[in-house]
XYZ file of C-alpha atoms in Angstrom:
635
model
C -68.894 -50.652 -11.326
C -67.037 -50.151 -7.989
C -64.614 -47.220 -7.965
C -61.509 -49.384 -7.407
C -62.367 -51.671 -10.328
C -62.940 -48.654 -12.589
C -59.548 -47.188 -11.690
C -57.811 -50.519 -12.309
C -59.362 -50.804 -15.751
C -58.411 -47.216 -16.548
C -54.801 -47.998 -15.714
C -54.955 -50.837 -18.228
C -56.093 -48.651 -21.111
C -52.635 -48.583 -22.679
C -52.073 -52.311 -22.191
C -51.151 -54.427 -25.212
C -50.209 -57.971 -26.062
C -46.579 -57.029 -25.421
C -46.607 -58.894 -22.106
C -45.134 -62.306 -21.284
C -47.012 -65.327 -20.002
C -46.205 -64.125 -16.491
C -44.929 -60.594 -16.190
C -41.956 -60.366 -13.806
C -40.600 -57.192 -15.440
C -41.170 -55.214 -12.228
C -40.866 -58.058 -9.725
C -38.063 -56.962 -7.365
C -36.904 -60.495 -6.546
C -37.005 -62.032 -10.038
C -33.748 -62.574 -11.893
C -35.342 -63.103 -15.306
C -38.085 -61.578 -17.397
C -40.072 -63.292 -20.129
C -41.222 -62.274 -23.593
C -44.650 -62.047 -25.183
C -46.002 -65.049 -27.026
C -46.255 -62.932 -30.162
C -42.519 -62.100 -30.134
C -41.581 -65.631 -31.235
C -42.673 -67.211 -34.508
C -42.173 -70.959 -34.473
C -41.075 -72.457 -37.779
C -41.506 -76.042 -38.919
C -40.531 -78.428 -36.172
C -41.623 -80.621 -33.291
C -44.061 -78.227 -31.648
C -45.526 -76.582 -34.764
C -47.379 -79.765 -35.650
C -48.680 -80.221 -32.107
C -49.745 -76.570 -31.908
C -51.474 -76.679 -35.312
C -53.559 -79.664 -34.185
C -54.256 -77.808 -30.946
C -55.755 -74.744 -32.628
C -57.398 -76.460 -35.592
C -58.809 -79.519 -33.825
C -58.431 -79.659 -30.031
C -59.721 -76.205 -29.121
C -62.748 -76.250 -31.487
C -63.822 -79.771 -30.531
C -63.421 -78.994 -26.837
C -65.805 -76.066 -27.201
C -68.337 -78.394 -28.835
C -68.026 -80.766 -25.881
C -68.330 -77.955 -23.337
C -71.525 -76.865 -25.083
C -72.921 -80.406 -25.380
C -72.363 -81.087 -21.685
C -74.004 -77.854 -20.582
C -70.902 -76.138 -19.198
C -71.543 -72.881 -21.049
C -75.283 -73.112 -20.369
C -74.469 -73.088 -16.650
C -73.774 -69.373 -17.098
C -76.664 -68.697 -19.460
C -79.195 -70.100 -16.993
C -78.168 -67.536 -14.368
C -78.686 -64.591 -16.717
C -82.023 -65.974 -17.929
C -80.727 -66.619 -21.427
C -81.523 -70.327 -21.054
C -83.903 -72.232 -18.827
C -81.928 -75.378 -18.013
C -80.641 -77.230 -14.983
C -77.033 -76.834 -13.923
C -74.826 -79.672 -15.160
C -71.480 -81.100 -14.149
C -69.377 -81.098 -10.970
C -68.972 -77.963 -8.896
C -65.678 -76.949 -10.567
C -66.787 -76.911 -14.212
C -66.504 -73.107 -14.495
C -62.733 -73.504 -14.385
C -62.737 -75.763 -17.457
C -64.387 -73.067 -19.556
C -61.998 -70.436 -18.182
C -58.970 -72.547 -19.147
C -60.414 -72.992 -22.614
C -60.751 -69.201 -22.898
C -57.162 -68.760 -21.757
C -56.000 -71.178 -24.454
C -57.911 -69.155 -27.057
C -56.345 -65.951 -25.744
C -52.841 -67.350 -26.164
C -53.692 -68.498 -29.685
C -54.783 -64.955 -30.519
C -51.506 -63.638 -29.142
C -49.780 -65.639 -31.887
C -52.158 -65.274 -34.829
C -55.469 -63.903 -36.029
C -58.355 -66.350 -35.733
C -61.506 -64.234 -36.262
C -64.031 -67.045 -35.768
C -62.333 -68.304 -32.625
C -62.185 -64.747 -31.297
C -65.889 -64.240 -32.021
C -66.841 -67.462 -30.251
C -64.762 -66.578 -27.199
C -66.130 -63.023 -27.052
C -69.700 -64.374 -27.078
C -68.888 -66.757 -24.230
C -67.307 -63.928 -22.240
C -70.531 -61.997 -22.676
C -72.453 -64.989 -21.277
C -70.069 -65.225 -18.313
C -70.229 -61.551 -17.378
C -74.023 -61.545 -17.685
C -74.163 -64.220 -14.965
C -72.263 -62.142 -12.386
C -74.132 -60.880 -9.366
C -74.116 -57.112 -8.577
C -71.955 -57.911 -5.511
C -69.238 -59.268 -7.796
C -69.757 -62.924 -6.859
C -69.561 -65.298 -9.816
C -69.742 -69.083 -9.588
C -72.414 -71.113 -11.341
C -72.554 -73.796 -8.642
C -73.007 -71.492 -5.657
C -75.463 -69.071 -7.214
C -79.224 -69.417 -7.396
C -80.431 -72.496 -5.470
C -77.092 -73.059 -3.631
C -76.497 -69.433 -2.722
C -76.630 -70.152 1.016
C -73.734 -72.636 0.721
C -71.146 -70.242 -0.692
C -67.942 -70.076 1.338
C -69.226 -72.771 3.724
C -67.506 -75.700 1.932
C -64.109 -74.162 1.311
C -62.260 -77.443 1.798
C -64.014 -78.812 -1.326
C -65.937 -75.989 -2.984
C -63.382 -74.778 -5.559
C -64.789 -71.237 -5.476
C -61.366 -69.599 -5.362
C -59.919 -72.187 -7.751
C -62.501 -71.199 -10.350
C -61.865 -67.516 -9.688
C -58.133 -68.057 -10.185
C -58.714 -69.528 -13.628
C -61.137 -66.716 -14.424
C -58.424 -64.168 -13.623
C -55.774 -65.948 -15.668
C -58.105 -66.197 -18.650
C -59.115 -62.545 -18.277
C -55.514 -61.324 -18.163
C -54.513 -63.402 -21.192
C -57.622 -62.226 -23.086
C -56.960 -58.574 -22.318
C -53.353 -58.955 -23.443
C -54.468 -60.601 -26.668
C -57.368 -58.336 -27.623
C -57.373 -55.224 -25.463
C -60.895 -56.177 -24.329
C -61.226 -55.699 -20.541
C -64.759 -57.019 -20.031
C -63.760 -60.349 -18.466
C -60.973 -58.751 -16.457
C -63.462 -56.249 -15.064
C -65.636 -59.126 -13.879
C -62.652 -60.795 -12.227
C -61.629 -57.591 -10.463
C -65.156 -57.064 -9.173
C -65.115 -60.552 -7.632
C -61.688 -60.000 -6.056
C -62.781 -56.635 -4.656
C -65.758 -58.438 -3.102
C -63.294 -60.801 -1.386
C -61.053 -57.968 -0.201
C -64.037 -56.191 1.340
C -65.414 -59.227 3.166
C -62.606 -61.654 4.019
C -59.300 -61.534 5.823
C -57.620 -61.693 9.233
C -60.083 -59.277 10.880
C -63.074 -60.360 8.776
C -64.462 -63.704 7.645
C -61.944 -66.536 7.163
C -61.069 -67.531 3.604
C -59.465 -70.703 2.317
C -58.293 -71.962 -1.072
C -59.332 -75.602 -0.826
C -57.727 -76.146 -4.216
C -54.750 -73.776 -4.672
C -54.712 -71.733 -7.901
C -55.974 -68.346 -6.767
C -52.558 -67.482 -5.294
C -50.684 -67.261 -8.593
C -53.648 -65.553 -10.279
C -53.874 -62.873 -7.580
C -50.161 -62.171 -7.824
C -50.396 -61.743 -11.587
C -53.428 -59.486 -11.100
C -51.309 -57.371 -8.756
C -48.631 -57.160 -11.451
C -51.238 -56.070 -13.974
C -53.008 -53.470 -11.836
C -50.483 -52.421 -9.197
C -53.192 -52.861 -6.561
C -51.357 -54.036 -3.431
C -54.593 -55.399 -1.935
C -54.426 -58.304 -4.387
C -50.907 -59.299 -3.340
C -51.903 -58.984 0.317
C -54.853 -61.285 -0.286
C -52.566 -63.838 -1.963
C -50.262 -63.725 1.059
C -53.184 -64.181 3.445
C -54.379 -67.252 1.557
C -50.856 -68.711 1.478
C -50.583 -68.152 5.218
C -53.702 -70.273 5.652
C -56.707 -69.822 7.893
C -57.516 -73.436 8.585
C -57.579 -73.045 12.367
C -60.494 -70.604 12.273
C -62.334 -73.036 10.006
C -61.611 -76.056 12.272
C -60.241 -78.149 9.434
C -58.977 -81.637 10.160
C -55.298 -82.574 9.678
C -56.442 -84.862 6.875
C -58.063 -81.921 5.082
C -54.933 -79.817 5.496
C -52.767 -82.606 4.104
C -54.967 -83.385 1.112
C -55.558 -79.753 0.120
C -51.962 -78.597 0.640
C -53.487 -75.361 1.915
C -55.115 -74.083 5.079
C -51.931 -73.860 7.138
C -48.928 -71.587 6.562
C -47.132 -72.570 3.376
C -43.769 -71.900 5.014
C -44.388 -74.675 7.568
C -44.328 -77.304 4.806
C -41.325 -79.633 4.847
C -42.354 -82.209 2.242
C -44.848 -82.734 -0.565
C -48.005 -84.589 0.372
C -51.667 -84.803 -0.528
C -53.251 -83.966 -3.872
C -50.419 -83.535 -6.374
C -51.980 -80.828 -8.548
C -52.995 -78.761 -5.523
C -49.472 -78.988 -4.135
C -47.887 -77.921 -7.420
C -50.243 -74.951 -7.816
C -49.546 -73.929 -4.224
C -45.823 -74.020 -4.934
C -46.344 -71.989 -8.103
C -48.305 -69.338 -6.238
C -45.762 -69.250 -3.424
C -42.967 -68.699 -5.949
C -44.886 -65.817 -7.491
C -45.414 -64.352 -4.037
C -41.709 -64.729 -3.217
C -40.698 -62.841 -6.386
C -42.786 -59.878 -5.222
C -41.894 -59.897 -1.503
C -38.487 -61.548 -1.231
C -39.557 -63.312 1.965
C -36.637 -65.725 2.627
C -38.835 -68.241 4.459
C -40.746 -68.790 1.212
C -37.549 -69.381 -0.749
C -36.274 -71.827 1.883
C -39.553 -73.757 1.803
C -39.653 -73.812 -1.991
C -36.101 -75.178 -2.147
C -36.937 -77.864 0.412
C -40.058 -78.972 -1.455
C -38.291 -78.942 -4.835
C -35.571 -81.229 -3.481
C -38.210 -83.544 -2.032
C -39.944 -83.751 -5.393
C -36.952 -84.228 -7.672
C -35.012 -86.571 -5.394
C -37.819 -88.764 -4.054
C -41.238 -88.270 -5.675
C -41.020 -87.409 -9.378
C -41.313 -89.897 -12.217
C -38.740 -90.011 -14.990
C -41.359 -88.486 -17.300
C -41.710 -85.359 -15.164
C -45.005 -86.525 -13.689
C -46.025 -86.593 -10.034
C -48.828 -88.114 -8.027
C -48.272 -91.843 -7.666
C -51.557 -92.727 -5.926
C -54.999 -92.932 -7.504
C -56.492 -92.515 -4.034
C -56.640 -88.759 -3.594
C -54.638 -88.223 -6.814
C -51.848 -87.854 -4.313
C -48.161 -88.043 -3.619
C -47.031 -91.273 -2.014
C -44.197 -91.908 0.372
C -40.627 -91.232 -0.768
C -39.674 -93.565 -3.650
C -43.253 -94.847 -3.940
C -43.297 -94.676 -7.734
C -45.223 -97.640 -9.168
C -45.359 -97.898 -12.944
C -48.633 -99.587 -13.863
C -50.517 -97.970 -10.972
C -48.976 -94.545 -11.529
C -51.658 -91.864 -11.509
C -49.512 -88.983 -12.768
C -52.374 -86.727 -13.806
C -51.686 -84.584 -16.878
C -52.532 -81.467 -14.870
C -49.811 -82.371 -12.375
C -47.101 -82.474 -15.050
C -48.362 -79.148 -16.418
C -48.309 -77.701 -12.903
C -44.716 -78.920 -12.488
C -43.868 -76.970 -15.632
C -45.587 -73.866 -14.230
C -43.740 -74.129 -10.915
C -40.333 -74.694 -12.461
C -40.863 -71.837 -14.909
C -41.449 -69.542 -11.949
C -38.427 -70.880 -10.076
C -36.405 -70.188 -13.212
C -37.633 -66.582 -13.306
C -36.699 -66.201 -9.663
C -33.196 -67.666 -9.898
C -31.989 -67.976 -13.529
C -30.865 -71.501 -12.569
C -30.851 -73.975 -15.484
C -31.861 -76.920 -13.310
C -35.412 -75.578 -13.314
C -35.399 -75.343 -17.109
C -34.311 -78.974 -17.274
C -37.316 -80.073 -15.214
C -39.636 -77.747 -17.150
C -38.471 -79.294 -20.416
C -38.761 -82.852 -19.129
C -42.342 -82.334 -17.940
C -43.269 -80.502 -21.140
C -41.968 -83.073 -23.631
C -43.092 -86.141 -21.696
C -45.583 -85.930 -18.825
C -47.628 -83.072 -20.280
C -47.218 -83.878 -23.968
C -48.492 -87.425 -23.468
C -51.774 -85.982 -22.198
C -53.199 -85.352 -25.680
C -53.334 -87.784 -28.579
C -51.643 -87.245 -31.926
C -55.110 -86.574 -33.376
C -55.785 -83.877 -30.795
C -59.196 -85.265 -29.806
C -58.346 -87.817 -27.101
C -56.870 -87.026 -23.709
C -55.150 -88.825 -20.859
C -56.199 -87.936 -17.350
C -53.590 -90.294 -15.915
C -50.301 -91.199 -17.590
C -48.958 -94.556 -16.364
C -45.504 -95.860 -17.189
C -46.739 -99.387 -17.861
C -49.925 -100.839 -19.375
C -51.179 -104.377 -19.944
C -52.901 -103.576 -23.231
C -56.323 -104.577 -21.907
C -58.884 -102.974 -24.296
C -61.063 -102.063 -21.307
C -58.351 -99.705 -20.050
C -59.348 -96.736 -22.182
C -56.533 -94.451 -21.161
C -57.350 -91.833 -23.838
C -60.870 -90.412 -23.962
C -62.544 -87.428 -25.645
C -64.354 -86.311 -22.491
C -64.134 -86.611 -18.717
C -66.721 -85.379 -16.222
C -63.715 -83.768 -14.560
C -62.450 -81.937 -17.634
C -59.475 -80.159 -16.098
C -56.682 -81.743 -18.155
C -57.758 -81.144 -21.795
C -58.006 -77.327 -21.677
C -54.936 -77.220 -19.433
C -52.934 -78.945 -22.153
C -54.476 -76.635 -24.741
C -53.397 -73.489 -22.919
C -49.775 -74.550 -22.428
C -49.454 -75.547 -26.100
C -50.982 -72.233 -27.179
C -48.627 -70.222 -24.956
C -45.494 -72.229 -25.804
C -43.636 -69.521 -27.826
C -43.560 -67.434 -24.659
C -41.294 -69.965 -22.961
C -38.392 -70.079 -25.432
C -36.456 -66.989 -24.348
C -35.859 -64.741 -21.361
C -33.754 -61.749 -20.451
C -31.911 -60.166 -17.573
C -30.056 -56.870 -17.289
C -27.001 -58.643 -18.733
C -28.559 -60.038 -21.877
C -30.619 -62.735 -23.551
C -31.333 -66.278 -22.308
C -32.084 -69.152 -24.675
C -34.240 -71.560 -22.658
C -35.622 -73.999 -25.233
C -34.585 -75.098 -28.705
C -36.869 -75.057 -31.719
C -36.701 -73.539 -35.197
C -37.998 -69.984 -34.795
C -37.685 -66.286 -35.530
C -37.449 -63.920 -32.571
C -37.212 -60.157 -32.253
C -35.502 -58.849 -29.103
C -35.490 -55.055 -28.888
C -34.690 -54.728 -32.575
C -32.172 -57.582 -32.565
C -33.333 -60.510 -34.663
C -32.481 -63.988 -33.386
C -32.980 -67.070 -35.545
C -32.769 -70.696 -34.476
C -32.302 -73.450 -37.033
C -32.623 -76.939 -35.619
C -34.486 -80.259 -35.785
C -34.446 -80.573 -32.004
C -35.379 -82.818 -30.206
C -34.785 -85.327 -33.015
C -31.296 -83.946 -33.694
C -28.851 -82.146 -31.421
C -27.487 -79.518 -33.807
C -28.708 -75.981 -33.074
C -27.628 -72.898 -34.987
C -28.415 -69.508 -33.434
C -27.885 -66.445 -35.617
C -27.864 -62.977 -34.067
C -28.730 -59.959 -36.230
C -28.580 -56.631 -34.362
C -29.294 -53.468 -36.353
C -25.827 -52.250 -35.318
C -22.998 -53.796 -33.248
C -24.224 -54.327 -29.716
C -22.583 -55.689 -26.587
C -24.522 -58.101 -24.415
C -24.332 -61.630 -23.031
C -26.068 -64.510 -24.770
C -26.820 -67.239 -22.243
C -27.016 -70.591 -24.024
C -28.485 -73.506 -22.061
C -26.707 -76.833 -22.017
C -29.187 -79.457 -20.697
C -27.999 -81.595 -17.824
C -28.319 -84.748 -19.946
C -25.902 -83.564 -22.658
C -22.591 -85.019 -21.485
C -20.506 -84.115 -24.556
C -21.563 -80.718 -25.877
C -19.678 -78.473 -28.264
C -20.307 -74.752 -28.672
C -18.659 -72.449 -31.173
C -19.155 -68.761 -31.907
C -18.158 -67.959 -35.469
C -15.924 -71.030 -35.344
C -14.297 -70.228 -31.984
C -14.841 -72.871 -29.286
C -16.615 -72.039 -26.031
C -16.485 -74.257 -22.938
C -19.792 -76.048 -22.362
C -21.029 -76.984 -18.880
C -23.907 -79.508 -18.586
C -26.902 -78.300 -16.617
C -26.015 -74.624 -16.910
C -26.420 -71.499 -18.985
C -23.154 -70.783 -20.756
C -22.571 -66.996 -20.870
C -21.172 -65.669 -24.139
C -20.288 -61.990 -23.737
C -19.196 -60.053 -26.793
C -20.094 -57.265 -29.136
C -22.526 -58.968 -31.452
C -22.596 -58.066 -35.127
C -25.050 -58.953 -37.866
C -24.716 -62.591 -38.864
C -22.796 -63.769 -35.782
C -23.617 -67.429 -35.296
C -23.528 -69.772 -32.331
C -23.399 -73.459 -33.181
C -24.458 -75.838 -30.478
C -24.151 -79.613 -30.775
C -25.927 -81.457 -28.001
C -25.115 -85.068 -27.183
C -28.084 -87.106 -28.431
C -26.579 -90.500 -27.612
C -29.352 -92.704 -26.143
C -28.884 -93.134 -22.407
C -29.729 -96.034 -20.115
C -31.247 -94.670 -16.908
C -31.339 -96.522 -13.592
C -33.615 -95.715 -10.658
C -32.712 -95.456 -7.017
C -32.895 -99.019 -5.606
C -35.563 -97.824 -3.167
C -37.941 -97.555 -6.150
C -39.055 -101.169 -5.885
C -40.820 -101.342 -9.271
C -37.610 -100.475 -11.118
C -35.113 -102.819 -9.484
C -33.223 -104.727 -12.181
C -34.643 -102.476 -14.884
C -33.513 -99.530 -16.960
C -35.245 -96.839 -18.966
C -34.090 -95.222 -22.188
C -33.837 -91.500 -22.877
C -32.612 -89.653 -25.932
C -32.275 -85.921 -25.580
C -35.229 -84.691 -23.492
C -37.460 -87.580 -24.580
C -38.278 -90.654 -22.510
C -38.792 -93.757 -24.656
C -41.027 -96.782 -24.122
C -41.847 -100.131 -25.721
C -45.238 -101.007 -27.140
C -46.144 -104.593 -27.944
C -47.206 -103.707 -31.504
C -43.607 -103.015 -32.490
C -41.899 -106.141 -31.142
C -42.651 -108.727 -33.835
C -44.833 -110.867 -31.617
C -42.443 -111.043 -28.652
C -44.177 -110.636 -25.299
C -42.903 -107.545 -23.462
C -42.410 -109.693 -20.374
C -39.759 -111.659 -22.272
C -37.758 -108.618 -23.447
C -34.674 -107.197 -21.798
C -32.152 -104.507 -22.622
C -28.633 -105.725 -23.252
C -25.481 -104.245 -21.793
C -24.420 -103.193 -25.293
C -25.454 -99.597 -25.838
C -26.022 -100.243 -29.545
C -29.127 -98.143 -30.147
C -29.754 -97.213 -33.772
C -32.006 -94.317 -34.604
C -34.470 -94.483 -37.474
C -36.737 -91.648 -38.625
C -40.247 -92.834 -39.461
C -42.241 -89.973 -40.971
C -45.466 -91.984 -41.240
C -45.486 -93.338 -37.703
C -47.299 -91.459 -34.920
C -47.061 -88.103 -36.638
C -43.384 -88.594 -37.481
C -41.014 -89.913 -34.812
C -37.459 -91.048 -34.291
C -37.630 -94.674 -33.174
C -34.768 -96.450 -31.485
C -33.779 -99.987 -32.441
C -31.824 -102.052 -29.982
C -30.309 -105.525 -30.079
C -31.653 -106.699 -26.744
C -32.408 -110.001 -25.091
C -35.406 -112.305 -25.414
C -36.022 -114.831 -22.657
C -35.814 -118.462 -23.708
C -38.508 -120.729 -22.284
C -37.104 -123.009 -19.579
C -38.226 -126.292 -18.109
C -40.167 -124.313 -15.535
C -42.584 -123.353 -18.300
C -45.391 -121.176 -17.011
C -45.021 -122.275 -13.397
C -45.946 -119.559 -10.933
C -42.922 -120.401 -8.772
C -39.813 -122.416 -9.573
C -36.232 -122.893 -8.353
C -34.027 -119.864 -8.914
C -31.972 -120.148 -12.083
C -30.219 -117.810 -14.458
C -32.584 -116.643 -17.156
C -31.478 -117.949 -20.545
C -31.789 -115.420 -23.363
C -31.133 -114.977 -27.049
C -30.536 -111.797 -28.998
C -33.611 -110.041 -30.333
C -34.343 -106.743 -32.006
C -36.561 -104.433 -29.995
C -38.086 -101.109 -30.993
C -38.720 -98.116 -28.757
C -40.939 -95.098 -29.434
C -41.176 -91.745 -27.611
C -43.268 -92.078 -24.452
C -45.583 -89.198 -25.350
C -46.922 -91.236 -28.292
C -48.067 -94.267 -26.273
C -51.650 -95.558 -26.700
C -52.205 -93.784 -30.014
C -52.848 -97.012 -31.926
C -54.766 -100.173 -31.084
C -54.650 -101.469 -27.490
C -51.246 -102.969 -26.740
C -48.965 -103.473 -23.735
C -46.544 -100.635 -22.951
C -43.689 -100.145 -20.542
C -41.010 -97.553 -19.847
C -38.865 -99.524 -17.391
C -37.391 -102.633 -19.034
C -35.470 -105.551 -17.457
C -31.745 -105.144 -17.926
C -29.708 -108.198 -18.839
C-alpha cells in the first residue's frame, strides 16, 4: 500500500457513522452542517413506506439483476475468480458502486446482517480486481488496457471512480471497514502522481468525480484531493483538442466559471454544479459562487419542469432552449431530478437559504420519487408529464442496460433521514417535515405530522436542561397562509424562508406549524408553448396529474379545469399505496357539429360540468396502461 494511502487510512481509525451525508462541519464557506443518517428515526409516515420497500424489495432485487447481467462478474473475471466475458456498457461499474452506497446508508439506519454480508463480499471482489498501480475499471483493464484515458470525452473512468469513492466513504461511515476506501484512495493517488497541469491532461467526460474528491478531502484532510477537484473543474479540454460540441454535451472540459447557462447533458450539468458547490464551500472562490447563482437562475426560471425535473430533450438527454419544456416528449431522467436535489442540498449548506430547500423538496417528492414504482421493482428512466396510454410505451421497467437511475433512487431513499435537519452556530434548522425522533447534542426533538397529506406539524423540544438557541422553522414558498405558535404564542410566518425562533427552550416546549394545504392552480410562463391555456394542480409539495382510469370513461382530451377552485380531498388507503386524491368539478367538452374534423371554424368550446379525479404525479403508471397528463386545459 502506498505510504500516503496508509497514512490516510490511519487518520480514519477513529471514524464512526457519526457523519452526515456530506460533511461540511469544517468547510470554511458553508453556513450549515448536516447530521448523520442514524441520528434521525423516521416514524410512520409518507417516506417510511417508500423506504421499507426500498430496503426489503428494491435493493435485494437490484442485486439479483446486477448478478444476472454480469455486472459483479465483471470484477471477478479480472481477479481470476470467474472466467467470463465482460458484459454491459463501459459505465456499469458505477451502477454497482451506487448500489453499495445505498446499502451503506441503510446500515447507517439499521442492522441488516445479510445485506451487510452480501455487500462485504462484493467489496472483496472489487478490491481483488484492482491493479497494483491503483487503477480500477473493469472496462479499461485487461484487453482494453491500452485505451485507458484516451477516450475521456466518453469513457466514464472518473465518473465510475467518483461513485466508488462515494460508496467507500458511506460504507466506512456505516461499518468502520476501510477496505473499499483504501482502494479508492490508491486510485486517486495514482491520478495525483500522473495527471495535472504539468503532467498528462485529465478530463471528467461525465462529471461526478468533483464532488467525490471534495468529500474525500473532507474525510482525509489531504489537500491534493481538493486540488485535483479544482483542476478538473477548471477543465483541460484545450490540451485534449475537444470539439465545442463535446464541451457543450459533457458540461466539462472548459473552466466551470466561464459557464453562463445550462446546456448539454442534464445529469452531467447537475453533477458539475454539485461538485462546483462543494469546491466553493472549501475555497470560497467568489467566481464559483457567481457562476452557480447564474446557472441556478437559468434553471429555475427557464429550464426546470414543475415536477423538479430537467432535461427536456431525448437527443443527448439534454437541456433545451429556454422555455423548451414539452410534456409528452419530456425526457426528465430520474437521475437528473436526483442530481437537482444533490445540487440544491449543497447550495443550502453553503447559504442557509430556504429557496434551495424548496427546490430540493420539489425534486424529491415528484421528479425523483416518480422514478420507482409503488412495488419497488419497476423504474422510470424518463418521467414525462403526459402519456397517451399506449401499452407499447413501457415507461416503468425492471432493468435498463444503462442502469444508472435505479440504484441512484435507492441511495437517496436510504439516506433520506440525513436531510431532515441541519445546524449552524446559532441553532437548529428544520428542513423537511415527517414524523420522527431526533437527538441533537442531548436535546430530543420530536415531529408529529401526517405531512405531506396534512399541513399540521407539531415539533416538541426536550433539552436535558433549559438551553438557549434558535430553532429555524422552514415555511415553504407555496404556503401562503401559515400559522406558527410556540406554546400558544403566535410567531410571524414568512413564506419561502426559515423563521428564527430564539428563546431558552425547556422540556416539552412545542412549536405548532400549520401549513396552507389548499390546492393551487399553477400557470406556466406563456413562452412554454405546451402549457398555453392550461393549468397544473399542486397541493403542498406534491404535483398532481390525471390518469384516464379515474375519469369514468371521459377522454382526457375532453376534460378541463373550471375557474372554481372547489377541490375536495379524499384519502384512499387502498389506492396506490395510500394517497390523497383530489376531486374537482371541472368541465367536459360537448361534441359539436364539427365532430372529429381535423380542422373547423373557430368557435367557443361548449362544456358541461363533470367530476374529475387527480392523483399525485409520483404514482403515475403504476396500474394498467392509461393516458396521463399534468397540464390540463383551463376553462
